[in-house]
């Protein structure tokens, strides 16, 4: 069994390249996870054709669709319907996020809080197996 299969896979969808790369580096180092970056919704939909992430971290304000629309499209797929998601944004419709039972972290966020929340979401994902 390849070593990478033991690692959790996180798909970060963030249109700010600098913030996205920072999140990838941080999560790879702190969580020993495989972290993939998509800069928009279309890229995310392409990534999931070949990879099944254990967690989605979605910016709300993306250039081609908002993060909740992307979440709906991802979770419409049978193989991804149970994958947890974290929405990060400075400006997002909280009621829509709550209605979908998603986790939310406002930008700017505390790095320790981000890591803790992701650890909790990944632990929950394992329980459903």
mmCIF file with all atom_site columns, C-alpha atoms in Angstrom:
data_model
loop_
_atom_site.group_PDB
_atom_site.id
_atom_site.type_symbol
_atom_site.label_atom_id
_atom_site.label_alt_id
_atom_site.label_comp_id
_atom_site.label_asym_id
_atom_site.label_entity_id
_atom_site.label_seq_id
_atom_site.pdbx_PDB_ins_code
_atom_site.Cartn_x
_atom_site.Cartn_y
_atom_site.Cartn_z
_atom_site.occupancy
_atom_site.B_iso_or_equiv
_atom_site.pdbx_formal_charge
_atom_site.auth_seq_id
_atom_site.auth_comp_id
_atom_site.auth_asym_id
_atom_site.auth_atom_id
_atom_site.pdbx_PDB_model_num
ATOM 1   C CA . UNK A 1 1   ? 0.000   0.000  0.000   1.00 0.00 ? 1   UNK A CA 1
ATOM 2   C CA . UNK A 1 2   ? 1.560   3.357  -0.986  1.00 0.00 ? 2   UNK A CA 1
ATOM 3   C CA . UNK A 1 3   ? 2.403   5.696  1.855   1.00 0.00 ? 3   UNK A CA 1
ATOM 4   C CA . UNK A 1 4   ? 0.254   8.497  0.416   1.00 0.00 ? 4   UNK A CA 1
ATOM 5   C CA . UNK A 1 5   ? -2.867  6.371  0.837   1.00 0.00 ? 5   UNK A CA 1
ATOM 6   C CA . UNK A 1 6   ? -2.405  6.601  4.618   1.00 0.00 ? 6   UNK A CA 1
ATOM 7   C CA . UNK A 1 7   ? -2.498  10.388 4.476   1.00 0.00 ? 7   UNK A CA 1
ATOM 8   C CA . UNK A 1 8   ? -5.710  12.370 4.506   1.00 0.00 ? 8   UNK A CA 1
ATOM 9   C CA . UNK A 1 9   ? -6.399  14.301 1.324   1.00 0.00 ? 9   UNK A CA 1
ATOM 10  C CA . UNK A 1 10  ? -7.698  17.855 1.594   1.00 0.00 ? 10  UNK A CA 1
ATOM 11  C CA . UNK A 1 11  ? -8.909  19.879 -1.379  1.00 0.00 ? 11  UNK A CA 1
ATOM 12  C CA . UNK A 1 12  ? -8.503  23.616 -0.793  1.00 0.00 ? 12  UNK A CA 1
ATOM 13  C CA . UNK A 1 13  ? -10.469 25.784 -3.228  1.00 0.00 ? 13  UNK A CA 1
ATOM 14  C CA . UNK A 1 14  ? -9.160  29.345 -2.909  1.00 0.00 ? 14  UNK A CA 1
ATOM 15  C CA . UNK A 1 15  ? -8.815  31.908 -5.709  1.00 0.00 ? 15  UNK A CA 1
ATOM 16  C CA . UNK A 1 16  ? -6.144  33.936 -3.874  1.00 0.00 ? 16  UNK A CA 1
ATOM 17  C CA . UNK A 1 17  ? -2.989  32.112 -5.027  1.00 0.00 ? 17  UNK A CA 1
ATOM 18  C CA . UNK A 1 18  ? -0.840  33.383 -2.163  1.00 0.00 ? 18  UNK A CA 1
ATOM 19  C CA . UNK A 1 19  ? -3.341  32.425 0.540   1.00 0.00 ? 19  UNK A CA 1
ATOM 20  C CA . UNK A 1 20  ? -4.046  29.114 -1.186  1.00 0.00 ? 20  UNK A CA 1
ATOM 21  C CA . UNK A 1 21  ? -0.359  28.180 -1.363  1.00 0.00 ? 21  UNK A CA 1
ATOM 22  C CA . UNK A 1 22  ? 0.094   29.243 2.266   1.00 0.00 ? 22  UNK A CA 1
ATOM 23  C CA . UNK A 1 23  ? -2.813  27.014 3.342   1.00 0.00 ? 23  UNK A CA 1
ATOM 24  C CA . UNK A 1 24  ? -1.425  24.080 1.354   1.00 0.00 ? 24  UNK A CA 1
ATOM 25  C CA . UNK A 1 25  ? 2.016   24.425 2.956   1.00 0.00 ? 25  UNK A CA 1
ATOM 26  C CA . UNK A 1 26  ? 0.570   24.903 6.450   1.00 0.00 ? 26  UNK A CA 1
ATOM 27  C CA . UNK A 1 27  ? -1.795  21.924 6.280   1.00 0.00 ? 27  UNK A CA 1
ATOM 28  C CA . UNK A 1 28  ? 0.812   19.630 4.738   1.00 0.00 ? 28  UNK A CA 1
ATOM 29  C CA . UNK A 1 29  ? 3.275   20.498 7.495   1.00 0.00 ? 29  UNK A CA 1
ATOM 30  C CA . UNK A 1 30  ? 0.907   20.600 10.486  1.00 0.00 ? 30  UNK A CA 1
ATOM 31  C CA . UNK A 1 31  ? -1.382  17.696 9.554   1.00 0.00 ? 31  UNK A CA 1
ATOM 32  C CA . UNK A 1 32  ? 0.912   15.559 7.402   1.00 0.00 ? 32  UNK A CA 1
ATOM 33  C CA . UNK A 1 33  ? -1.861  15.595 4.799   1.00 0.00 ? 33  UNK A CA 1
ATOM 34  C CA . UNK A 1 34  ? -1.878  15.573 1.035   1.00 0.00 ? 34  UNK A CA 1
ATOM 35  C CA . UNK A 1 35  ? -3.282  18.991 0.178   1.00 0.00 ? 35  UNK A CA 1
ATOM 36  C CA . UNK A 1 36  ? -4.420  19.936 -3.308  1.00 0.00 ? 36  UNK A CA 1
ATOM 37  C CA . UNK A 1 37  ? -5.181  23.486 -4.437  1.00 0.00 ? 37  UNK A CA 1
ATOM 38  C CA . UNK A 1 38  ? -7.824  24.514 -6.957  1.00 0.00 ? 38  UNK A CA 1
ATOM 39  C CA . UNK A 1 39  ? -8.104  28.208 -7.835  1.00 0.00 ? 39  UNK A CA 1
ATOM 40  C CA . UNK A 1 40  ? -11.761 28.051 -8.890  1.00 0.00 ? 40  UNK A CA 1
ATOM 41  C CA . UNK A 1 41  ? -14.776 25.782 -8.987  1.00 0.00 ? 41  UNK A CA 1
ATOM 42  C CA . UNK A 1 42  ? -14.011 24.349 -12.422 1.00 0.00 ? 42  UNK A CA 1
ATOM 43  C CA . UNK A 1 43  ? -10.546 23.270 -11.299 1.00 0.00 ? 43  UNK A CA 1
ATOM 44  C CA . UNK A 1 44  ? -12.055 21.648 -8.190  1.00 0.00 ? 44  UNK A CA 1
ATOM 45  C CA . UNK A 1 45  ? -14.531 19.700 -10.325 1.00 0.00 ? 45  UNK A CA 1
ATOM 46  C CA . UNK A 1 46  ? -11.643 18.509 -12.504 1.00 0.00 ? 46  UNK A CA 1
ATOM 47  C CA . UNK A 1 47  ? -9.562  17.427 -9.482  1.00 0.00 ? 47  UNK A CA 1
ATOM 48  C CA . UNK A 1 48  ? -12.346 15.268 -8.067  1.00 0.00 ? 48  UNK A CA 1
ATOM 49  C CA . UNK A 1 49  ? -12.493 13.277 -11.301 1.00 0.00 ? 49  UNK A CA 1
ATOM 50  C CA . UNK A 1 50  ? -9.294  11.518 -10.193 1.00 0.00 ? 50  UNK A CA 1
ATOM 51  C CA . UNK A 1 51  ? -9.045  12.151 -6.432  1.00 0.00 ? 51  UNK A CA 1
ATOM 52  C CA . UNK A 1 52  ? -11.565 11.618 -3.629  1.00 0.00 ? 52  UNK A CA 1
ATOM 53  C CA . UNK A 1 53  ? -10.699 14.123 -0.889  1.00 0.00 ? 53  UNK A CA 1
ATOM 54  C CA . UNK A 1 54  ? -11.395 13.490 2.791   1.00 0.00 ? 54  UNK A CA 1
ATOM 55  C CA . UNK A 1 55  ? -12.235 17.171 3.306   1.00 0.00 ? 55  UNK A CA 1
ATOM 56  C CA . UNK A 1 56  ? -13.111 20.260 1.265   1.00 0.00 ? 56  UNK A CA 1
ATOM 57  C CA . UNK A 1 57  ? -11.947 23.712 2.356   1.00 0.00 ? 57  UNK A CA 1
ATOM 58  C CA . UNK A 1 58  ? -13.955 26.138 0.232   1.00 0.00 ? 58  UNK A CA 1
ATOM 59  C CA . UNK A 1 59  ? -13.643 29.877 -0.176  1.00 0.00 ? 59  UNK A CA 1
ATOM 60  C CA . UNK A 1 60  ? -17.089 31.391 -0.616  1.00 0.00 ? 60  UNK A CA 1
ATOM 61  C CA . UNK A 1 61  ? -16.145 34.035 -3.187  1.00 0.00 ? 61  UNK A CA 1
ATOM 62  C CA . UNK A 1 62  ? -14.719 32.226 -6.193  1.00 0.00 ? 62  UNK A CA 1
ATOM 63  C CA . UNK A 1 63  ? -14.450 33.736 -9.687  1.00 0.00 ? 63  UNK A CA 1
ATOM 64  C CA . UNK A 1 64  ? -16.692 31.227 -11.489 1.00 0.00 ? 64  UNK A CA 1
ATOM 65  C CA . UNK A 1 65  ? -19.195 30.130 -8.810  1.00 0.00 ? 65  UNK A CA 1
ATOM 66  C CA . UNK A 1 66  ? -19.632 30.665 -5.111  1.00 0.00 ? 66  UNK A CA 1
ATOM 67  C CA . UNK A 1 67  ? -18.388 28.110 -2.611  1.00 0.00 ? 67  UNK A CA 1
ATOM 68  C CA . UNK A 1 68  ? -21.882 26.954 -1.667  1.00 0.00 ? 68  UNK A CA 1
ATOM 69  C CA . UNK A 1 69  ? -22.798 26.287 -5.293  1.00 0.00 ? 69  UNK A CA 1
ATOM 70  C CA . UNK A 1 70  ? -19.568 24.308 -5.606  1.00 0.00 ? 70  UNK A CA 1
ATOM 71  C CA . UNK A 1 71  ? -20.386 22.426 -2.392  1.00 0.00 ? 71  UNK A CA 1
ATOM 72  C CA . UNK A 1 72  ? -23.814 21.512 -3.797  1.00 0.00 ? 72  UNK A CA 1
ATOM 73  C CA . UNK A 1 73  ? -22.251 20.198 -7.009  1.00 0.00 ? 73  UNK A CA 1
ATOM 74  C CA . UNK A 1 74  ? -19.609 18.190 -5.153  1.00 0.00 ? 74  UNK A CA 1
ATOM 75  C CA . UNK A 1 75  ? -22.079 16.676 -2.709  1.00 0.00 ? 75  UNK A CA 1
ATOM 76  C CA . UNK A 1 76  ? -24.490 15.755 -5.500  1.00 0.00 ? 76  UNK A CA 1
ATOM 77  C CA . UNK A 1 77  ? -21.963 13.078 -6.479  1.00 0.00 ? 77  UNK A CA 1
ATOM 78  C CA . UNK A 1 78  ? -22.611 9.800  -4.655  1.00 0.00 ? 78  UNK A CA 1
ATOM 79  C CA . UNK A 1 79  ? -18.943 9.164  -3.849  1.00 0.00 ? 79  UNK A CA 1
ATOM 80  C CA . UNK A 1 80  ? -18.549 12.648 -2.291  1.00 0.00 ? 80  UNK A CA 1
ATOM 81  C CA . UNK A 1 81  ? -21.869 13.082 -0.499  1.00 0.00 ? 81  UNK A CA 1
ATOM 82  C CA . UNK A 1 82  ? -20.376 12.348 2.937   1.00 0.00 ? 82  UNK A CA 1
ATOM 83  C CA . UNK A 1 83  ? -17.186 14.400 2.572   1.00 0.00 ? 83  UNK A CA 1
ATOM 84  C CA . UNK A 1 84  ? -17.178 17.202 5.166   1.00 0.00 ? 84  UNK A CA 1
ATOM 85  C CA . UNK A 1 85  ? -16.613 20.800 4.119   1.00 0.00 ? 85  UNK A CA 1
ATOM 86  C CA . UNK A 1 86  ? -15.314 23.958 5.741   1.00 0.00 ? 86  UNK A CA 1
ATOM 87  C CA . UNK A 1 87  ? -16.295 27.309 4.231   1.00 0.00 ? 87  UNK A CA 1
ATOM 88  C CA . UNK A 1 88  ? -13.845 30.173 4.779   1.00 0.00 ? 88  UNK A CA 1
ATOM 89  C CA . UNK A 1 89  ? -14.795 33.706 3.839   1.00 0.00 ? 89  UNK A CA 1
ATOM 90  C CA . UNK A 1 90  ? -14.840 37.302 4.953   1.00 0.00 ? 90  UNK A CA 1
ATOM 91  C CA . UNK A 1 91  ? -18.351 37.629 3.566   1.00 0.00 ? 91  UNK A CA 1
ATOM 92  C CA . UNK A 1 92  ? -20.639 34.615 3.304   1.00 0.00 ? 92  UNK A CA 1
ATOM 93  C CA . UNK A 1 93  ? -24.364 33.967 3.845   1.00 0.00 ? 93  UNK A CA 1
ATOM 94  C CA . UNK A 1 94  ? -24.289 32.380 7.305   1.00 0.00 ? 94  UNK A CA 1
ATOM 95  C CA . UNK A 1 95  ? -27.883 31.124 7.095   1.00 0.00 ? 95  UNK A CA 1
ATOM 96  C CA . UNK A 1 96  ? -27.119 29.242 3.867   1.00 0.00 ? 96  UNK A CA 1
ATOM 97  C CA . UNK A 1 97  ? -24.044 27.706 5.483   1.00 0.00 ? 97  UNK A CA 1
ATOM 98  C CA . UNK A 1 98  ? -26.038 26.636 8.551   1.00 0.00 ? 98  UNK A CA 1
ATOM 99  C CA . UNK A 1 99  ? -28.819 25.190 6.398   1.00 0.00 ? 99  UNK A CA 1
ATOM 100 C CA . UNK A 1 100 ? -26.265 22.887 4.788   1.00 0.00 ? 100 UNK A CA 1
ATOM 101 C CA . UNK A 1 101 ? -24.771 22.005 8.205   1.00 0.00 ? 101 UNK A CA 1
ATOM 102 C CA . UNK A 1 102 ? -21.335 23.199 7.129   1.00 0.00 ? 102 UNK A CA 1
ATOM 103 C CA . UNK A 1 103 ? -18.501 24.437 9.281   1.00 0.00 ? 103 UNK A CA 1
ATOM 104 C CA . UNK A 1 104 ? -17.576 28.081 8.807   1.00 0.00 ? 104 UNK A CA 1
ATOM 105 C CA . UNK A 1 105 ? -14.442 30.057 9.611   1.00 0.00 ? 105 UNK A CA 1
ATOM 106 C CA . UNK A 1 106 ? -14.431 33.811 8.956   1.00 0.00 ? 106 UNK A CA 1
ATOM 107 C CA . UNK A 1 107 ? -11.449 35.460 7.259   1.00 0.00 ? 107 UNK A CA 1
ATOM 108 C CA . UNK A 1 108 ? -9.070  36.570 8.525   1.00 0.00 ? 108 UNK A CA 1
ATOM 109 C CA . UNK A 1 109 ? -8.740  33.416 10.584  1.00 0.00 ? 109 UNK A CA 1
ATOM 110 C CA . UNK A 1 110 ? -6.447  32.269 13.355  1.00 0.00 ? 110 UNK A CA 1
ATOM 111 C CA . UNK A 1 111 ? -4.102  29.536 12.090  1.00 0.00 ? 111 UNK A CA 1
ATOM 112 C CA . UNK A 1 112 ? -4.458  27.415 15.225  1.00 0.00 ? 112 UNK A CA 1
ATOM 113 C CA . UNK A 1 113 ? -8.242  27.622 14.921  1.00 0.00 ? 113 UNK A CA 1
ATOM 114 C CA . UNK A 1 114 ? -8.058  26.553 11.264  1.00 0.00 ? 114 UNK A CA 1
ATOM 115 C CA . UNK A 1 115 ? -5.914  23.529 12.098  1.00 0.00 ? 115 UNK A CA 1
ATOM 116 C CA . UNK A 1 116 ? -8.073  22.510 15.072  1.00 0.00 ? 116 UNK A CA 1
ATOM 117 C CA . UNK A 1 117 ? -11.285 22.776 13.056  1.00 0.00 ? 117 UNK A CA 1
ATOM 118 C CA . UNK A 1 118 ? -9.826  20.729 10.197  1.00 0.00 ? 118 UNK A CA 1
ATOM 119 C CA . UNK A 1 119 ? -8.601  18.070 12.636  1.00 0.00 ? 119 UNK A CA 1
ATOM 120 C CA . UNK A 1 120 ? -12.102 17.848 14.104  1.00 0.00 ? 120 UNK A CA 1
ATOM 121 C CA . UNK A 1 121 ? -13.721 17.564 10.672  1.00 0.00 ? 121 UNK A CA 1
ATOM 122 C CA . UNK A 1 122 ? -11.303 14.850 9.577   1.00 0.00 ? 122 UNK A CA 1
ATOM 123 C CA . UNK A 1 123 ? -11.970 12.912 12.790  1.00 0.00 ? 123 UNK A CA 1
ATOM 124 C CA . UNK A 1 124 ? -15.741 13.112 12.171  1.00 0.00 ? 124 UNK A CA 1
ATOM 125 C CA . UNK A 1 125 ? -15.244 11.845 8.629   1.00 0.00 ? 125 UNK A CA 1
ATOM 126 C CA . UNK A 1 126 ? -13.667 8.671  10.017  1.00 0.00 ? 126 UNK A CA 1
ATOM 127 C CA . UNK A 1 127 ? -16.624 8.000  12.344  1.00 0.00 ? 127 UNK A CA 1
ATOM 128 C CA . UNK A 1 128 ? -19.035 7.599  9.429   1.00 0.00 ? 128 UNK A CA 1
ATOM 129 C CA . UNK A 1 129 ? -17.138 4.551  8.096   1.00 0.00 ? 129 UNK A CA 1
#
